Tab-separated table of C-alpha atoms in Angstrom:
chain	number	residue	atom	x	y	z
A	121	MET	CA	63.788	-6.034	-92.739
A	122	ALA	CA	61.602	-4.794	-89.984
A	123	GLN	CA	64.113	-1.851	-89.219
A	124	ASN	CA	63.634	0.314	-92.562
A	125	PRO	CA	63.816	4.543	-93.534
A	126	ARG	CA	60.742	6.052	-93.946
A	127	SER	CA	59.110	8.931	-94.270
A	128	SER	CA	56.085	10.287	-91.452
A	129	GLU	CA	54.149	12.042	-94.197
A	130	THR	CA	55.040	9.966	-97.312
A	131	ASP	CA	54.723	6.997	-97.922
A	132	THR	CA	57.899	4.920	-99.758
A	133	THR	CA	56.688	4.157	-103.261
A	134	PRO	CA	55.501	6.944	-104.766
A	135	THR	CA	51.145	7.368	-104.146
A	136	ALA	CA	48.871	7.216	-106.986
A	137	ASP	CA	50.747	9.216	-105.150
A	138	ARG	CA	31.897	-1.052	-78.381
A	139	ASN	CA	32.219	-4.157	-77.625
A	140	SER	CA	31.765	-4.271	-73.614
A	141	GLY	CA	33.207	-1.088	-72.514
A	142	LEU	CA	35.586	-2.943	-70.150
A	143	HIS	CA	38.458	-0.691	-69.583
A	144	ARG	CA	37.761	2.830	-70.192
A	145	ARG	CA	39.371	6.192	-70.263
A	146	THR	CA	40.202	6.200	-66.046
A	147	TYR	CA	41.412	2.914	-67.147
A	148	VAL	CA	44.198	3.846	-69.700
A	149	ARG	CA	45.527	7.154	-67.540
A	150	SER	CA	46.403	4.526	-64.856
A	151	LEU	CA	47.588	1.738	-66.662
A	152	ALA	CA	51.379	3.061	-67.308
A	153	ALA	CA	51.259	2.888	-62.941
A	154	ILE	CA	50.237	-0.335	-62.995
A	155	VAL	CA	52.892	-2.061	-65.486
A	156	THR	CA	55.142	0.144	-63.444
A	157	ALA	CA	54.594	-1.673	-60.209
A	158	ALA	CA	54.341	-5.222	-61.754
A	159	THR	CA	56.896	-7.692	-60.986
A	160	SER	CA	60.535	-6.905	-62.511
A	161	LEU	CA	61.669	-9.369	-64.663
A	162	GLY	CA	64.200	-11.237	-62.836
A	163	THR	CA	66.068	-14.629	-64.249
A	164	ALA	CA	63.965	-16.563	-61.427
A	165	GLY	CA	60.901	-14.614	-62.637
A	166	THR	CA	61.671	-15.775	-65.943
A	167	ALA	CA	61.836	-19.064	-65.001
A	168	ALA	CA	58.619	-19.212	-62.948
A	169	ALA	CA	56.297	-17.077	-65.084
A	170	LYS	CA	57.575	-19.980	-68.230
A	171	ASP	CA	56.615	-22.855	-66.024
A	172	GLU	CA	53.475	-21.297	-64.653
A	173	ASN	CA	51.821	-19.085	-67.938
A	174	ASP	CA	54.231	-20.707	-70.550
A	175	TYR	CA	55.004	-18.240	-72.494
A	176	GLU	CA	59.477	-17.657	-72.979
A	177	VAL	CA	60.390	-14.291	-71.795
A	178	ILE	CA	62.881	-12.928	-74.000
A	179	GLU	CA	65.408	-10.075	-72.898
A	180	ALA	CA	65.765	-7.304	-75.583
A	181	ALA	CA	69.084	-7.100	-76.723
A	182	ASN	CA	68.409	-5.789	-80.691
A	183	GLN	CA	67.290	-9.282	-81.724
A	184	GLU	CA	66.016	-8.971	-85.991
A	185	ILE	CA	63.389	-11.951	-86.060
A	186	THR	CA	62.155	-13.263	-88.573
A	187	ILE	CA	58.874	-15.192	-88.767
A	188	GLU	CA	58.678	-17.911	-91.469
A	189	ASP	CA	56.002	-18.992	-94.092
A	190	GLY	CA	53.456	-20.703	-92.479
A	191	GLU	CA	54.877	-19.943	-89.087
A	192	THR	CA	52.762	-19.832	-86.160
A	193	TRP	CA	54.893	-17.422	-83.577
A	194	GLU	CA	53.076	-16.912	-80.359
A	195	ASN	CA	53.587	-16.812	-76.002
A	196	LYS	CA	56.190	-14.360	-76.111
A	197	LEU	CA	57.246	-11.715	-73.201
A	198	PHE	CA	59.735	-9.416	-74.330
A	199	ASP	CA	61.573	-8.042	-71.522
A	200	MET	CA	62.227	-3.929	-73.312
A	201	THR	CA	63.943	-3.098	-69.696
A	202	THR	CA	67.660	-3.624	-71.101
A	203	GLY	CA	67.591	-0.665	-73.017
A	204	GLN	CA	68.046	-2.598	-76.260
A	205	ASP	CA	65.418	-3.110	-78.574
A	206	VAL	CA	63.652	-6.152	-80.950
A	207	THR	CA	62.212	-6.257	-84.450
A	208	VAL	CA	59.993	-8.287	-85.756
A	209	THR	CA	59.616	-9.081	-89.420
A	210	THR	CA	57.446	-11.287	-91.778
A	211	VAL	CA	58.089	-13.398	-94.388
A	212	GLY	CA	56.094	-15.598	-96.809
A	213	SER	CA	52.292	-15.725	-96.400
A	214	ASP	CA	49.987	-17.737	-93.862
A	215	TRP	CA	51.669	-16.517	-91.009
A	216	THR	CA	50.069	-16.215	-87.250
A	217	ILE	CA	52.153	-13.970	-84.550
A	218	ARG	CA	49.684	-14.634	-81.528
A	219	ASN	CA	50.353	-13.817	-77.613
A	220	VAL	CA	52.955	-11.441	-77.701
A	221	GLY	CA	53.728	-8.347	-74.815
A	222	PHE	CA	56.299	-6.184	-74.921
A	223	HIS	CA	57.289	-4.637	-71.144
A	224	GLY	CA	59.172	-1.610	-71.111
A	225	GLU	CA	59.537	1.124	-72.953
A	226	ASN	CA	61.100	0.121	-77.089
A	227	THR	CA	64.202	2.259	-77.068
A	228	SER	CA	65.546	2.404	-80.720
A	229	GLY	CA	65.862	6.420	-81.875
A	230	THR	CA	66.653	4.625	-85.884
A	231	GLY	CA	63.110	5.895	-87.262
A	232	SER	CA	62.815	1.780	-87.049
A	233	ALA	CA	59.296	-0.355	-86.540
A	234	THR	CA	58.845	-3.235	-84.363
A	235	PHE	CA	57.245	-4.822	-86.697
A	236	GLY	CA	57.895	-5.284	-90.110
A	237	ILE	CA	54.561	-6.905	-92.146
A	238	SER	CA	54.035	-8.705	-95.116
A	239	ASP	CA	52.023	-11.428	-96.544
A	240	ALA	CA	53.074	-12.545	-100.410
A	241	GLY	CA	49.443	-13.427	-101.764
A	242	GLY	CA	47.536	-15.198	-98.645
A	243	SER	CA	46.156	-14.388	-95.193
A	244	SER	CA	48.197	-13.755	-91.609
A	245	THR	CA	47.057	-13.334	-88.358
A	246	ILE	CA	48.360	-10.331	-85.556
A	247	GLU	CA	46.366	-11.468	-82.323
A	248	ASN	CA	46.561	-10.463	-79.147
A	249	VAL	CA	49.799	-7.789	-78.610
A	250	TYR	CA	50.668	-5.679	-75.981
A	251	LEU	CA	52.635	-2.739	-77.283
A	252	GLY	CA	51.437	-0.333	-74.475
A	253	ASP	CA	54.111	0.929	-72.882
A	254	GLY	CA	55.526	2.717	-75.704
A	255	SER	CA	58.385	4.068	-77.308
A	256	ASP	CA	61.112	6.193	-74.767
A	257	ASP	CA	61.711	9.933	-75.486
A	258	ARG	CA	64.114	9.431	-77.946
A	259	ASN	CA	61.666	8.829	-79.848
A	260	GLY	CA	59.634	11.413	-78.630
A	261	SER	CA	59.692	14.698	-81.172
A	262	SER	CA	56.705	16.011	-82.188
A	263	THR	CA	58.504	15.076	-86.472
A	264	GLY	CA	57.080	11.855	-85.855
A	265	HIS	CA	60.473	10.356	-87.466
A	266	GLY	CA	60.853	8.041	-84.516
A	267	GLN	CA	59.721	4.241	-83.419
A	268	THR	CA	56.668	2.673	-85.440
A	269	ALA	CA	54.327	0.403	-84.150
A	270	PHE	CA	54.201	-1.799	-87.139
A	271	TRP	CA	54.732	-1.207	-90.502
A	272	VAL	CA	53.633	-2.852	-93.370
A	273	ASN	CA	56.071	-3.468	-96.104
A	274	PRO	CA	55.146	-1.994	-99.685
A	275	ASP	CA	55.224	-5.739	-101.490
A	276	HIS	CA	52.040	-6.992	-99.171
A	277	SER	CA	49.705	-8.097	-101.611
A	278	GLY	CA	48.166	-10.056	-99.379
A	279	HIS	CA	45.698	-10.160	-96.310
A	280	ILE	CA	46.762	-9.101	-92.908
A	281	ASP	CA	44.080	-9.548	-89.387
A	282	MET	CA	45.043	-7.813	-86.766
A	283	GLN	CA	42.738	-8.812	-83.672
A	284	ASN	CA	42.975	-7.205	-80.003
A	285	VAL	CA	46.070	-5.188	-80.337
A	286	ASN	CA	46.730	-2.234	-77.539
A	287	ILE	CA	49.492	0.247	-78.672
A	288	GLN	CA	50.523	3.810	-76.617
A	289	GLY	CA	52.926	6.025	-76.667
A	290	PHE	CA	54.765	5.315	-80.415
A	291	ALA	CA	56.525	8.626	-81.525
A	292	ASP	CA	55.551	7.841	-85.321
A	293	ASN	CA	52.415	5.810	-86.416
A	294	ALA	CA	50.658	2.785	-84.506
A	295	VAL	CA	49.851	1.024	-87.698
A	296	TYR	CA	51.948	2.147	-90.478
A	297	GLY	CA	49.692	0.401	-93.303
A	298	SER	CA	48.842	2.644	-96.279
A	299	ALA	CA	52.308	1.988	-98.330
A	300	PRO	CA	51.162	-0.948	-99.974
A	301	GLY	CA	47.774	1.201	-101.558
A	302	ASN	CA	49.530	1.976	-104.902
A	303	SER	CA	52.505	-1.072	-104.836
A	304	GLY	CA	51.744	-4.271	-103.665
A	305	GLY	CA	47.690	-3.769	-102.914
A	306	GLY	CA	47.477	-6.160	-99.973
A	307	THR	CA	44.609	-5.299	-97.304
A	308	VAL	CA	44.745	-4.620	-93.272
A	309	HIS	CA	41.949	-5.014	-91.589
A	310	ILE	CA	42.059	-4.143	-87.754
A	311	ASP	CA	39.597	-5.389	-85.625
A	312	SER	CA	39.156	-4.958	-81.880
A	313	CYS	CA	42.501	-2.842	-81.459
A	314	PHE	CA	43.326	0.082	-78.814
A	315	ALA	CA	45.580	2.770	-79.790
A	316	ALA	CA	46.151	6.235	-78.038
A	317	ASN	CA	48.400	9.085	-78.043
A	318	CYS	CA	50.891	8.501	-80.611
A	319	HIS	CA	52.312	10.974	-83.143
A	320	VAL	CA	51.633	11.340	-86.828
A	321	SER	CA	49.061	8.615	-86.992
A	322	HIS	CA	47.357	5.854	-84.663
A	323	PHE	CA	45.668	3.754	-88.100
A	324	ARG	CA	46.543	4.156	-91.105
A	325	LEU	CA	45.431	2.581	-94.578
A	326	ALA	CA	45.212	2.830	-98.320
A	327	THR	CA	44.321	0.173	-100.257
A	328	GLU	CA	40.492	-0.758	-101.349
A	329	GLY	CA	39.324	-3.506	-98.496
A	330	SER	CA	41.035	-2.613	-95.651
A	331	LYS	CA	39.272	-1.329	-92.631
A	332	VAL	CA	38.940	-0.927	-88.737
A	333	THR	CA	36.075	-1.754	-87.181
A	334	ASN	CA	34.957	-2.164	-83.115
A	335	SER	CA	38.272	0.016	-82.354
A	336	ALA	CA	38.984	2.598	-80.346
A	337	ILE	CA	41.408	5.507	-80.464
A	338	LEU	CA	42.622	8.110	-77.667
A	339	VAL	CA	44.404	11.302	-77.454
A	340	ASP	CA	45.185	12.511	-73.641
A	341	GLU	CA	47.915	13.936	-72.968
A	342	ASP	CA	50.121	16.882	-74.173
A	343	GLY	CA	51.957	16.914	-77.115
A	344	TYR	CA	50.714	13.891	-79.032
A	345	ALA	CA	49.027	15.326	-81.937
A	346	GLY	CA	48.599	11.535	-84.531
A	347	ARG	CA	45.752	12.169	-86.625
A	348	GLY	CA	43.040	9.199	-85.817
A	349	ILE	CA	42.748	7.235	-88.648
A	350	TRP	CA	44.404	8.360	-91.516
A	351	ALA	CA	42.677	7.254	-95.168
A	352	TRP	CA	45.132	7.577	-98.200
A	353	ALA	CA	44.723	6.642	-101.722
A	354	PRO	CA	43.542	4.956	-103.653
A	355	GLY	CA	40.808	3.551	-101.065
A	356	THR	CA	38.140	2.847	-100.409
A	357	ILE	CA	38.661	2.128	-96.685
A	358	GLU	CA	35.826	1.434	-94.226
A	359	ILE	CA	35.556	2.198	-90.439
A	360	GLU	CA	32.780	0.753	-88.993
A	361	ASP	CA	31.863	0.741	-84.678
A	362	CYS	CA	34.667	2.554	-83.745
A	363	GLN	CA	35.162	5.267	-80.454
A	364	ILE	CA	37.934	7.974	-81.863
A	365	GLU	CA	38.050	10.701	-79.458
A	366	MET	CA	40.925	12.620	-79.372
A	367	ASN	CA	39.703	15.630	-77.605
A	368	GLY	CA	40.613	18.619	-80.116
A	369	ASN	CA	43.659	17.281	-81.139
A	370	HIS	CA	44.436	17.211	-84.687
A	371	THR	CA	42.259	15.213	-87.064
A	372	ALA	CA	39.664	12.144	-85.843
A	373	ILE	CA	39.453	11.414	-89.338
A	374	ASP	CA	41.988	12.596	-92.480
A	375	ALA	CA	41.229	11.647	-96.034
A	376	GLY	CA	43.780	12.085	-98.858
A	377	ALA	CA	47.331	13.142	-98.551
A	378	ASN	CA	50.260	13.936	-101.175
A	379	GLY	CA	48.034	15.705	-103.516
A	380	GLN	CA	45.565	11.907	-103.795
A	381	GLY	CA	42.152	12.065	-102.779
A	382	THR	CA	40.137	8.582	-101.240
A	383	GLU	CA	36.973	7.472	-99.756
A	384	VAL	CA	35.869	6.992	-96.403
A	385	LEU	CA	32.652	5.173	-95.694
A	386	VAL	CA	32.099	5.257	-92.037
A	387	HIS	CA	29.247	3.636	-90.035
A	388	ASP	CA	28.430	3.802	-86.719
A	389	THR	CA	31.367	5.675	-85.357
A	390	ASP	CA	31.948	8.074	-83.283
A	391	TYR	CA	34.104	10.845	-83.586
A	392	ASP	CA	35.366	14.225	-81.866
A	393	ASN	CA	33.793	16.924	-83.659
A	394	GLN	CA	36.384	19.306	-82.633
A	395	ALA	CA	39.068	17.944	-84.530
A	396	GLY	CA	36.830	16.832	-86.938
A	397	ILE	CA	36.903	15.495	-90.847
A	398	ALA	CA	39.317	16.877	-93.210
A	399	GLU	CA	38.637	15.543	-96.987
A	400	HIS	CA	42.113	16.196	-99.574
A	401	ALA	CA	42.745	16.556	-102.615
A	402	GLY	CA	38.684	15.319	-103.695
A	403	SER	CA	38.724	12.868	-101.076
A	404	SER	CA	35.051	12.289	-99.411
A	405	VAL	CA	34.056	10.683	-96.006
A	406	GLN	CA	30.743	9.601	-96.039
A	407	LEU	CA	28.756	8.989	-92.616
A	408	GLU	CA	26.196	6.460	-92.623
A	409	GLY	CA	23.991	4.467	-89.580
A	410	ASP	CA	23.840	5.672	-86.426
A	411	SER	CA	27.485	7.833	-86.578
A	412	GLY	CA	28.013	10.425	-83.898
A	413	THR	CA	30.402	13.335	-82.444
A	414	ASP	CA	30.068	11.497	-78.587
A	415	PRO	CA	33.260	9.678	-78.749
A	416	GLU	CA	34.341	7.596	-75.937
A	417	ALA	CA	37.352	5.493	-75.996
A	418	PHE	CA	37.597	2.434	-74.615
A	419	ILE	CA	39.579	-0.628	-74.470
A	420	PRO	CA	37.951	-3.363	-76.157
A	421	GLU	CA	37.134	-6.989	-74.363
A	422	GLY	CA	39.499	-9.720	-75.282
A	423	THR	CA	42.524	-6.692	-75.950
A	424	PRO	CA	45.602	-7.365	-73.109
A	425	THR	CA	46.104	-4.356	-71.399
A	426	SER	CA	49.779	-5.510	-70.021
A	427	ALA	CA	52.501	-7.459	-71.488
A	428	GLU	CA	52.036	-10.910	-69.168
A	429	GLU	CA	48.544	-11.013	-70.329
A	430	ALA	CA	48.961	-10.513	-73.606
A	431	ALA	CA	51.826	-13.155	-73.668
A	432	ALA	CA	49.749	-15.742	-71.568
A	433	GLY	CA	47.170	-15.125	-73.515
A	434	ASP	CA	44.998	-14.222	-70.444
A	435	SER	CA	43.177	-11.274	-72.117
């Protein structure tokens, strides 16, 4: 299930254990105001949205939704203003999650994940998803034991491509993808995604072949201290063409955890030098190409900036 008992600093299994610059930081800061000003999702609005934009509006009511083997699940708009929650779990292989938006804050206070994902030996896809309204105050603890956006099951043994996903304001990791590193061994490729102001970490990976490309991370609000990219063992993890703007918060690139080291290869990436790079337990972070310390995070082209835009596939 997507609701999992997890620890923010340790995994559930032992660990041998720019694109266009279309939306820059000034836009990110005003994003919440734009969403708040959007038309509320009443019954009449639901019907109109479905007719005009060809997506389904679903009121959050603590549903547990399962995406089956080979299924394509798309064009969904979740209304989180009900104060209830939604969890989505995948099973099997070769599934697709596409054009999904969450309007309003996620409200679970149980330390759950909105998405619990894995692929059993094949290749699956997540694209054009908006989780930019974050989790509510009940999940705001600096301990990070709150809502995660995407949690990758330790049994994940295939490959998952995540593209054009927008995650902001979550109390735990934005993408908690390190658990398969010493279990299922599956890989995750995060491409053209945006994560901002989350606790613990924004993108967290562990399996060789996993990577973050063409993506951006921003920390620009008080009280949020999640790492930029956290690379767990065994690695190697690749980072390419990314902007990691931490404004001095926590660590831009953190390598190694639980006494185990890893290798991180960084290509053509700008990171916040004040937040810096940390290498634990014999880890190595290698900077290659045109990498520097003058990051400017922005939402990559094609990544949705509202729940409605995601659900309609208009990014």
